[in-house]
mmCIF file of C-alpha atoms in Angstrom:
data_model
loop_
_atom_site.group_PDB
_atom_site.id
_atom_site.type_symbol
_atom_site.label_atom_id
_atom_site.label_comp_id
_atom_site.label_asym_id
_atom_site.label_seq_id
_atom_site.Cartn_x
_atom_site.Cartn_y
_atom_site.Cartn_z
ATOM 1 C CA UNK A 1 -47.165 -31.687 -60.172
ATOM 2 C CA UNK A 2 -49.174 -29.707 -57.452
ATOM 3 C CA UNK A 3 -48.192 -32.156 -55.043
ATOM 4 C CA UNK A 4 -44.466 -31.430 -55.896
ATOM 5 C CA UNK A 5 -44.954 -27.401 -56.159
ATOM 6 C CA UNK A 6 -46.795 -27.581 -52.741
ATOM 7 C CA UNK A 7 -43.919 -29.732 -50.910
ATOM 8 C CA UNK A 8 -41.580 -27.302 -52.704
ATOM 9 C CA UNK A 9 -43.170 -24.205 -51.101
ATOM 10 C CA UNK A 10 -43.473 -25.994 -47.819
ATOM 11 C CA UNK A 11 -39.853 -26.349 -47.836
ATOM 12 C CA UNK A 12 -38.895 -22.680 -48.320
ATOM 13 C CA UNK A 13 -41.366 -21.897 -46.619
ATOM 14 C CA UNK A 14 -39.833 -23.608 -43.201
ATOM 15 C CA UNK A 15 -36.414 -22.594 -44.265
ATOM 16 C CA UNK A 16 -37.393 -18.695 -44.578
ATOM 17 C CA UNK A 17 -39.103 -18.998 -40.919
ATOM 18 C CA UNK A 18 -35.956 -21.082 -39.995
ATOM 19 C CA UNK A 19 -33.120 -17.975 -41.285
ATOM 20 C CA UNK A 20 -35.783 -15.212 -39.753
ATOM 21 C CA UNK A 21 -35.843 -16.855 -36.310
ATOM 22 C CA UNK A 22 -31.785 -16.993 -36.263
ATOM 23 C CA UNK A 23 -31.844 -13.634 -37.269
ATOM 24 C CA UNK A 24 -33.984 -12.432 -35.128
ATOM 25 C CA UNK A 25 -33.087 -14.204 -31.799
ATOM 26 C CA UNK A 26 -31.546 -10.534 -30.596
ATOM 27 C CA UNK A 27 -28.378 -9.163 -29.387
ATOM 28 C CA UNK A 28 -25.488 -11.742 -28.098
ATOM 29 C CA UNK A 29 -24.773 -11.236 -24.252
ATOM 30 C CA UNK A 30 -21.758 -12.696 -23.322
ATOM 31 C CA UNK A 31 -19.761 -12.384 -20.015
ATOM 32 C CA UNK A 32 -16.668 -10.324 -20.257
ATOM 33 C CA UNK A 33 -13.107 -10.449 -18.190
ATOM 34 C CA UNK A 34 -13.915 -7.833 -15.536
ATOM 35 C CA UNK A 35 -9.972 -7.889 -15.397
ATOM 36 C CA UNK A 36 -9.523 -7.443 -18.890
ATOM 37 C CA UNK A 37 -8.004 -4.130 -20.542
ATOM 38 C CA UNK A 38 -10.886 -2.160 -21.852
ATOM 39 C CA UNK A 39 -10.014 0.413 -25.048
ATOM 40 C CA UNK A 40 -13.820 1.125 -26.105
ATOM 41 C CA UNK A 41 -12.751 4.692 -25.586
ATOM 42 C CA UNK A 42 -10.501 7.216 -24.261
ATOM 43 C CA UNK A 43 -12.006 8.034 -21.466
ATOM 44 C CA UNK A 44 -11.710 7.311 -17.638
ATOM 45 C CA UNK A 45 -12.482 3.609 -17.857
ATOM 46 C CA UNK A 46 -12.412 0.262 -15.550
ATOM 47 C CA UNK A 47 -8.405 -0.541 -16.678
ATOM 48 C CA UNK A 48 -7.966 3.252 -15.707
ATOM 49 C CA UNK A 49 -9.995 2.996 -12.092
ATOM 50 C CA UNK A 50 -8.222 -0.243 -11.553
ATOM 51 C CA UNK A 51 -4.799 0.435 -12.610
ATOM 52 C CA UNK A 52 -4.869 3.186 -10.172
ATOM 53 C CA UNK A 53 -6.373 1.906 -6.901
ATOM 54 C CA UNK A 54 -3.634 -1.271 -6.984
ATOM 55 C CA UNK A 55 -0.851 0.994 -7.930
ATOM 56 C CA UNK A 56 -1.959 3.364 -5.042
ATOM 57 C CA UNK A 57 -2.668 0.742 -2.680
ATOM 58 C CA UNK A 58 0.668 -1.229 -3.569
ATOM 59 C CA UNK A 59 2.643 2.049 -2.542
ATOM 60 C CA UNK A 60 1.002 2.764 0.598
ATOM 61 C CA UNK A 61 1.356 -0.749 1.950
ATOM 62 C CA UNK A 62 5.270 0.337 1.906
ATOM 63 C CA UNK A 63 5.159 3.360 3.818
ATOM 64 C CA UNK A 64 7.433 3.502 6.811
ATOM 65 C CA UNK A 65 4.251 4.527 8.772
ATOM 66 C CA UNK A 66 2.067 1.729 7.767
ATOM 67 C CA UNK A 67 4.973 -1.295 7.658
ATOM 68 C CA UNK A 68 6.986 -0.445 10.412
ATOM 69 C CA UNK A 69 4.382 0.159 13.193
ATOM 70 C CA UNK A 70 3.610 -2.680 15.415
ATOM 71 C CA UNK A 71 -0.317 -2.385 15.004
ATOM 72 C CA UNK A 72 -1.817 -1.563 12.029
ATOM 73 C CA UNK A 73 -2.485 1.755 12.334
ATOM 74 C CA UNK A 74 -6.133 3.713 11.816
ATOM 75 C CA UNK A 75 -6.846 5.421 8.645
ATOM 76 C CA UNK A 76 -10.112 7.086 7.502
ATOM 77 C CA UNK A 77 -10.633 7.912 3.800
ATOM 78 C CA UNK A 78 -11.311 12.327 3.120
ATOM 79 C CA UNK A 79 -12.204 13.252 -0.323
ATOM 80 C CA UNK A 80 -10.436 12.765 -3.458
ATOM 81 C CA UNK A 81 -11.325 15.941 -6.022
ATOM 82 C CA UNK A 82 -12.422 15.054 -9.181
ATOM 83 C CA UNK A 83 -10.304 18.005 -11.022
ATOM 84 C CA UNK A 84 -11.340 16.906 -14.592
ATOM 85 C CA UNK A 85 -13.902 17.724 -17.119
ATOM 86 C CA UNK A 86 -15.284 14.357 -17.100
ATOM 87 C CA UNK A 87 -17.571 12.374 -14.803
ATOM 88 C CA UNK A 88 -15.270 10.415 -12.726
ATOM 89 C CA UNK A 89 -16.433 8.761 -9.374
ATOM 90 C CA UNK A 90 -13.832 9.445 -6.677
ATOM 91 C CA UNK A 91 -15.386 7.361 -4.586
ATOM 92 C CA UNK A 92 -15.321 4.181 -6.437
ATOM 93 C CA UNK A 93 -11.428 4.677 -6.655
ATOM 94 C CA UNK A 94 -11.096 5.038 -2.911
ATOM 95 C CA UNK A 95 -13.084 2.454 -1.495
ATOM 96 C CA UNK A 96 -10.896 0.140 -3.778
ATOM 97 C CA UNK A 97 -8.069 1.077 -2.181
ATOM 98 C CA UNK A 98 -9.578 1.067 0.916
ATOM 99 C CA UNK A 99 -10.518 -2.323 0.538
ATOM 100 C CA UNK A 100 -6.986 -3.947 -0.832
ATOM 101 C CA UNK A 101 -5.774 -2.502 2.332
ATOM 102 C CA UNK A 102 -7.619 -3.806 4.658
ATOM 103 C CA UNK A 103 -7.562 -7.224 3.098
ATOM 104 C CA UNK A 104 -3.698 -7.188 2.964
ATOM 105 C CA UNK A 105 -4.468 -6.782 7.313
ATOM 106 C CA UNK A 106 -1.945 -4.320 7.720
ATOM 107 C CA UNK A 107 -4.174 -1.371 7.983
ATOM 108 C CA UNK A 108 -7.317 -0.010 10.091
ATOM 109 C CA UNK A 109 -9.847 1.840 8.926
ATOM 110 C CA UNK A 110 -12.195 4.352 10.591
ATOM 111 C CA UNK A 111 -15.452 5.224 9.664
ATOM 112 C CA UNK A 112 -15.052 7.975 7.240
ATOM 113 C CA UNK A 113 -17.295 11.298 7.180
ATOM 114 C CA UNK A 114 -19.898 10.132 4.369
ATOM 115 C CA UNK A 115 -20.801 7.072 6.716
ATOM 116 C CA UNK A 116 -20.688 8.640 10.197
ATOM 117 C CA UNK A 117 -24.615 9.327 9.692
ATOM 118 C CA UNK A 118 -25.201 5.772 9.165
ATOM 119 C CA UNK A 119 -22.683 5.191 12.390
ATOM 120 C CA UNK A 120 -24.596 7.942 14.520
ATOM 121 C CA UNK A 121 -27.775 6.224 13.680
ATOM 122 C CA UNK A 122 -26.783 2.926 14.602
ATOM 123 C CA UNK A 123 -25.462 3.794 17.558
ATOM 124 C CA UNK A 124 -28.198 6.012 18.840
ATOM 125 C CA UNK A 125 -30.433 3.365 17.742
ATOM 126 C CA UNK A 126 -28.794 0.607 20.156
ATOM 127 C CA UNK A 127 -28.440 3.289 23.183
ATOM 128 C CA UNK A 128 -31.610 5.395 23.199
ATOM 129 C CA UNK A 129 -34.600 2.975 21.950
ATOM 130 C CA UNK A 130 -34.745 1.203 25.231
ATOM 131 C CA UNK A 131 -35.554 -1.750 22.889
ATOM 132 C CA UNK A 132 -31.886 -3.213 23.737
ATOM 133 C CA UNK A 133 -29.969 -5.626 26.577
ATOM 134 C CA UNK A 134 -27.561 -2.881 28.462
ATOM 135 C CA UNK A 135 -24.714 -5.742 27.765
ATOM 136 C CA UNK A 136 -25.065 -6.041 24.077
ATOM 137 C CA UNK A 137 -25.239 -2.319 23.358
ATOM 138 C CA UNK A 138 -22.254 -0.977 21.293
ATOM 139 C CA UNK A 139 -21.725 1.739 23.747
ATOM 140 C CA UNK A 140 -21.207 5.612 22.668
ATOM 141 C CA UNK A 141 -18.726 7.712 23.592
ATOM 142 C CA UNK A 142 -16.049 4.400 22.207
ATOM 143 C CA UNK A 143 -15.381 5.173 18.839
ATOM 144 C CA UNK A 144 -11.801 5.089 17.577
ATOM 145 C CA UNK A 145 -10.530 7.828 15.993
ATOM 146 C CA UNK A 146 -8.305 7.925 13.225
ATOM 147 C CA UNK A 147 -4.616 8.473 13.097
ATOM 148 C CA UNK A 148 -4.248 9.242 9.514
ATOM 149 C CA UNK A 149 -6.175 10.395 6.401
ATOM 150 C CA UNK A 150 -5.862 9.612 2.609
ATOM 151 C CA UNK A 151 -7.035 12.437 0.436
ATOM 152 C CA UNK A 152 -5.717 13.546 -3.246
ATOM 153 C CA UNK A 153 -7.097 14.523 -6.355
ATOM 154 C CA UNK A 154 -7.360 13.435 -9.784
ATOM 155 C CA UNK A 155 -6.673 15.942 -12.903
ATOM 156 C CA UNK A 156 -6.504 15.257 -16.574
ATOM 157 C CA UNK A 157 -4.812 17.374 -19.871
ATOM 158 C CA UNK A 158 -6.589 16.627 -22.712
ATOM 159 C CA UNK A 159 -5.452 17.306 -26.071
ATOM 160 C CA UNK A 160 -6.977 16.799 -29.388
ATOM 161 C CA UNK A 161 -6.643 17.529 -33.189
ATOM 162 C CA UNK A 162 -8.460 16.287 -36.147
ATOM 163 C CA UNK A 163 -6.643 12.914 -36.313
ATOM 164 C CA UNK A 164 -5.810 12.386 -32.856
ATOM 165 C CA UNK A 165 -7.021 12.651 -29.269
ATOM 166 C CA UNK A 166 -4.477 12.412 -26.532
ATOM 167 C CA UNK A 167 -5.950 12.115 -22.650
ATOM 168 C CA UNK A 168 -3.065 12.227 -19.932
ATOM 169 C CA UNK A 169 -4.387 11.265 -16.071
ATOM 170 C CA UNK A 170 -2.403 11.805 -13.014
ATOM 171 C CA UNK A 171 -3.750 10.783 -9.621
ATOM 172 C CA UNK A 172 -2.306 12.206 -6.754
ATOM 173 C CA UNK A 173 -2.902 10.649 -3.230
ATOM 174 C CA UNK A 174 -1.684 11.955 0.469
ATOM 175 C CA UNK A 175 -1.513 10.206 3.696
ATOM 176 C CA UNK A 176 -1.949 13.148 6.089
ATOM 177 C CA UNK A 177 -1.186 13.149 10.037
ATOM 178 C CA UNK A 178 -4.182 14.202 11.923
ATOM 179 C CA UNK A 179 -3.049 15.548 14.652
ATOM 180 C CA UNK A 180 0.610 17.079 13.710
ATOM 181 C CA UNK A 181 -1.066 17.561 9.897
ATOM 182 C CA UNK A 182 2.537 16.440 8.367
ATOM 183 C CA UNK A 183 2.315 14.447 4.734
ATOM 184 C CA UNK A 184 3.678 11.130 5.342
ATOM 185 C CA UNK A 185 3.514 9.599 2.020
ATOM 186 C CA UNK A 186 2.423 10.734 -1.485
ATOM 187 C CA UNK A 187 2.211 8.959 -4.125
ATOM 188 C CA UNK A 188 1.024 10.079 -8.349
ATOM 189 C CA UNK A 189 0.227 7.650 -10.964
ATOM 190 C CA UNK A 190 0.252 8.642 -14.611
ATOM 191 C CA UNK A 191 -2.007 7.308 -17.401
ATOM 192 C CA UNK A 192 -2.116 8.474 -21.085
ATOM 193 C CA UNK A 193 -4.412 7.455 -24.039
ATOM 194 C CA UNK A 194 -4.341 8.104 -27.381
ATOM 195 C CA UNK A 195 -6.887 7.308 -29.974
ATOM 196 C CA UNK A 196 -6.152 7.649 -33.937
ATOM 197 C CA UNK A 197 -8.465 7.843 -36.218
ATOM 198 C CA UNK B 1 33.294 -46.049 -6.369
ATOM 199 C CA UNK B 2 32.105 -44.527 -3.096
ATOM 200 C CA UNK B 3 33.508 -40.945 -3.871
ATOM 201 C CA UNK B 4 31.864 -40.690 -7.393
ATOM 202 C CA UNK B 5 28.327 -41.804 -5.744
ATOM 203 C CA UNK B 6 28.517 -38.887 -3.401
ATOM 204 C CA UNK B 7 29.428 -36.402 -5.927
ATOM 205 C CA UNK B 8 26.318 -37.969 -8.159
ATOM 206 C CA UNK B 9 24.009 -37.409 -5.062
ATOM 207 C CA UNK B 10 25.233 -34.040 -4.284
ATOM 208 C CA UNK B 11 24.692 -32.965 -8.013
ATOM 209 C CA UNK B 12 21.388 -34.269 -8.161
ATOM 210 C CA UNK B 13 20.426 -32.422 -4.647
ATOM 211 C CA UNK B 14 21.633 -28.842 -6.322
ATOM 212 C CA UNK B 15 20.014 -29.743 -9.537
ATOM 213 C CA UNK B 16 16.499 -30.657 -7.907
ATOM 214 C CA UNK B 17 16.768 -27.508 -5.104
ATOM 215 C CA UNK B 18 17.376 -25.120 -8.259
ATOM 216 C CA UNK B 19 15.487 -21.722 -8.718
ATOM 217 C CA UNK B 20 12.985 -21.609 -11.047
ATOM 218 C CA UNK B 21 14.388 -19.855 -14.225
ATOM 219 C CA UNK B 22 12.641 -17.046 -16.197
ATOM 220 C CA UNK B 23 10.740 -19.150 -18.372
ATOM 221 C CA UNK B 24 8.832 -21.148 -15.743
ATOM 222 C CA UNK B 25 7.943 -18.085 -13.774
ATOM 223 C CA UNK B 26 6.337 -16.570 -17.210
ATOM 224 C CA UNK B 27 2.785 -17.362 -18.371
ATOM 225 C CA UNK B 28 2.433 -16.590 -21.686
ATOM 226 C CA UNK B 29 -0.840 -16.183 -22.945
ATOM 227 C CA UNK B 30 -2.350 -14.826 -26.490
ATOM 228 C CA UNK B 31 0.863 -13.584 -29.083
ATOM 229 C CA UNK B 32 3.745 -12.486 -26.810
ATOM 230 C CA UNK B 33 6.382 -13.910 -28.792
ATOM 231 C CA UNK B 34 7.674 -10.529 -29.641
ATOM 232 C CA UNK B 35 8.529 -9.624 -26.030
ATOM 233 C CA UNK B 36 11.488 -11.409 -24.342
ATOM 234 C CA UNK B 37 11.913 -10.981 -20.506
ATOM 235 C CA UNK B 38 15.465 -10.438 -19.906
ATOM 236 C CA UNK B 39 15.891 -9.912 -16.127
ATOM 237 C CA UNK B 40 13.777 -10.700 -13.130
ATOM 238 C CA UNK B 41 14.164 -10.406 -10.018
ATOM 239 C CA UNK B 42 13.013 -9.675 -6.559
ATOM 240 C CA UNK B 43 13.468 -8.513 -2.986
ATOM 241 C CA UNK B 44 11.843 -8.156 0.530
ATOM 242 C CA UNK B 45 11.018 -4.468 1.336
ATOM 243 C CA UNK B 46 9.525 -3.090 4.250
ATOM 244 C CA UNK B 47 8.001 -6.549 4.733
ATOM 245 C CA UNK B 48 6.764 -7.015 1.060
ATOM 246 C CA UNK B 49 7.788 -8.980 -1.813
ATOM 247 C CA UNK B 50 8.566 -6.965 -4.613
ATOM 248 C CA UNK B 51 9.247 -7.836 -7.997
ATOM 249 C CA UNK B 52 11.143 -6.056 -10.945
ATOM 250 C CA UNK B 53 10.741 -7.628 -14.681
ATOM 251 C CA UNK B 54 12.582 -6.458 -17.221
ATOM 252 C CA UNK B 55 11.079 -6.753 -20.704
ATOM 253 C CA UNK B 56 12.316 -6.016 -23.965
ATOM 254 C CA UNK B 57 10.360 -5.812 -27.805
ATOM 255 C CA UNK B 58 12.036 -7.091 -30.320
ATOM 256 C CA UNK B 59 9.416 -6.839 -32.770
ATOM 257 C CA UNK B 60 7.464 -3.351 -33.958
ATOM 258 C CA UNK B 61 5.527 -1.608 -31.320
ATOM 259 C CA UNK B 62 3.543 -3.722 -29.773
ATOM 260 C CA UNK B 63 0.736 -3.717 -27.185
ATOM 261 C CA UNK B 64 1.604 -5.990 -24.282
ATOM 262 C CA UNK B 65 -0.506 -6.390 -20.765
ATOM 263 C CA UNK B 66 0.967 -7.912 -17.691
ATOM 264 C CA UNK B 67 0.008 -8.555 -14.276
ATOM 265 C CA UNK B 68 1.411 -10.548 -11.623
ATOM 266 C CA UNK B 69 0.632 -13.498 -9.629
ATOM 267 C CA UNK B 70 1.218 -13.593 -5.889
ATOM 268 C CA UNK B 71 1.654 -17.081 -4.289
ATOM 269 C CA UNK B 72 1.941 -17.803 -1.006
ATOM 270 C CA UNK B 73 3.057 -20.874 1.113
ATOM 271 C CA UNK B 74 2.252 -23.889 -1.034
ATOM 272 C CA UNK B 75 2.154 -21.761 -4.028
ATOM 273 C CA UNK B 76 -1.415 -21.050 -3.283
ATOM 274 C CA UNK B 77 -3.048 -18.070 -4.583
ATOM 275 C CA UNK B 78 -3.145 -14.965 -2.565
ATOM 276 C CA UNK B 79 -5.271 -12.630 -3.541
ATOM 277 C CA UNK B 80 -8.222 -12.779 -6.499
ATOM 278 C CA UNK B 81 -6.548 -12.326 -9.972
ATOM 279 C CA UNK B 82 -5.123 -8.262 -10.771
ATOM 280 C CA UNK B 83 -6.085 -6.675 -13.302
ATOM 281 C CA UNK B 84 -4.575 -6.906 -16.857
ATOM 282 C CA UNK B 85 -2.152 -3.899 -17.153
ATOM 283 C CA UNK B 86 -1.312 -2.151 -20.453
ATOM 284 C CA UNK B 87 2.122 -1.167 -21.385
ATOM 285 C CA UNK B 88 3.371 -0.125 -24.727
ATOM 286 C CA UNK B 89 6.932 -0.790 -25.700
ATOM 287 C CA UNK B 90 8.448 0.719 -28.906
ATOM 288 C CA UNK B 91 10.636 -1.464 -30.634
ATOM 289 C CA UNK B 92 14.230 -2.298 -29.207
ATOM 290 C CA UNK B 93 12.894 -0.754 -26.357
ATOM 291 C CA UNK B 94 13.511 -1.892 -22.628
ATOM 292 C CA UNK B 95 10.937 -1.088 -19.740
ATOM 293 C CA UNK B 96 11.043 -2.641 -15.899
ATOM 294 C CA UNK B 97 7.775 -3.483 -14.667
ATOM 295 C CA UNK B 98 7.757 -3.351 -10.661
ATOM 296 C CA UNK B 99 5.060 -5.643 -8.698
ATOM 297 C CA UNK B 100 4.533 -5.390 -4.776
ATOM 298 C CA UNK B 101 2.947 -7.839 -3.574
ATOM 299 C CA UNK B 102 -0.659 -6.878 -1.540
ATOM 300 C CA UNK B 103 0.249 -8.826 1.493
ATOM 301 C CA UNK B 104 3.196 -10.194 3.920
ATOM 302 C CA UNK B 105 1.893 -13.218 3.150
ATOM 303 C CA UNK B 106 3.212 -13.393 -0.671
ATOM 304 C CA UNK B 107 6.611 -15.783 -0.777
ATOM 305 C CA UNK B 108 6.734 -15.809 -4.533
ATOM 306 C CA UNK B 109 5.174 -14.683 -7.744
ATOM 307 C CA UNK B 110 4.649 -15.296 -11.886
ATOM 308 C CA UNK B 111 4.398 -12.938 -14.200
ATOM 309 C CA UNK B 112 1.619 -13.166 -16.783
ATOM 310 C CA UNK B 113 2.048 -12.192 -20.041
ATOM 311 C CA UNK B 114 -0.864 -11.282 -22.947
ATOM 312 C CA UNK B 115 -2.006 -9.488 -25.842
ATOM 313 C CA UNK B 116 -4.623 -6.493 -25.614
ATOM 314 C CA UNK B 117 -6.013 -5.256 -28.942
#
């Protein structure tokens, strides 16, 4: 009989421990679609940021400027104004279009004015140590400058009651002439969200 | 006897050189049943493909994402995968989804159909 009770016990015993180590093993991490639409909430987001740069970078490729020249013409990337009440990285959306651009080959980009200190220090690096071969140094005075800029701006209208929250995006983007300062191209792109309670 | 095989071979050639019709240049993934794709069709502009897809809901409103596939020469891949793009279509509603391709180097494309909660 106390054999039995005691093999009894042992049992539950291992099958508690068994349920409280599956219960406790912790939060389940799982790798996600980085492509995937994301509705978590309705704010900026990743389907908004990348919605945007393709859209923007889609449009640009078909400018008369950038498909009808003969070499791919130089570009440099000027700020993008965040005119919203949230938190949104401008940069992030830029350097996405900057980089679908250059990988479709047709465009050129110049250093832009947020990496020039990085550029200046390179180059005076190379030039002024002394440490270098004069026929590997990147010389100065060589840099290409740019023929065009992209700038724009990003503003949202939010509207919200006790049932519903409505959040309407539009991204505006220029391709500015340096030197005559004509707009070439412009391009918006609209987003709206709603979320229901 | 000789006039019939010649038509036979010339039929077959126009069958086998066919375009691709709607259905194999949709990939369907998740419930889409609801949406039918009722034109497609594309053009070369300013040196890149572009592709219009009509699509039409015959169901209630329903939350559909798309994105297009780029091939190139040998149907290869150009470009990593887009990203999955929402659209919202009331029902009996029409809407034309535009795609441009991202390089010269696109020949053809697919459009990709799925679900988003």
């Amino acid at each position: 009989m106390k054999n039995s009770n005691i093999k009894i016990s042992t049992y539950i015993f291992s099958a508690l421990a068994i349920l409280t180590l599956a219960a406790c093993s912790g939060p389940q991490v799982r790798y996600g679609d980085a492509k995937a639409v994301e509705t978590v909430t309705v704010d900026y987001g990743s389907t908004d940021l990348q919605s945007i740069a393709e859209a923007m970078a889609r449009s640009l490729l078909q400018t008369k400027v950038i498909s009808g020249s003969k070499d791919a013409p130089t570009v440099t990337v000027a700020d993008v104004k965040n005119k919203t009440s949230e938190y949104i990285d401008t940069r992030v959306i830029t350097d996405k279009i900057r980089t679908q651009l250059l990988k479709s080959g047709q465009v050129r980009f110049a250093v832009n004015i947020n990496e020039m200190q990085s550029q200046v220090d390179e180059l005076k690096r190379q030039n002024q140590s002394g440490l270098y071969k004069n026929s590997t140094i990147s010389k100065t005075g060589n840099m290409q400058g740019a023929k065009y800029r992209i700038e724009g701006s990003i503003s949202s209208i939010v509207k919200q009651t006790k049932d519903v929250k409505d959040v309407y995006y539009v991204f505006n983007l220029n391709l500015i002439n340096n030197e005559t300062g004509l707009l070439e191209w412009a391009d918006e792109k609209e987003i709206r969200k709603t979320a229901t309670r | 006897m000789k006039k019939y095989l010649s038509l036979l071979i010339f039929l077959l050639v126009v069958g086998c050189s066919s375009t691709p019709s709607i259905k194999e240049m949709t990939i369907r993934m998740g419930s889409t049943d609801s949406v039918e794709i009722i034109d497609m069709r594309s053009v070369v502009r300013n040196g890149l493909l572009t592709a219009q897809v009509t699509v039409k809901n015959d169901s209630s409103s329903n939350l559909v994402s798309y994105r297009f596939k780029w091939l190139g020469k040998n149907d290869i891949s150009i470009f990593d995968d887009e990203a999955w793009k929402p659209i919202t279509i009331s029902k009996g509603q029409s809407a034309s989804i535009i795609g441009i391709a991202p390089s010269p180097d696109a020949v053809d494309f697919r459009v990709e159909l799925n679900q988003y909660k």
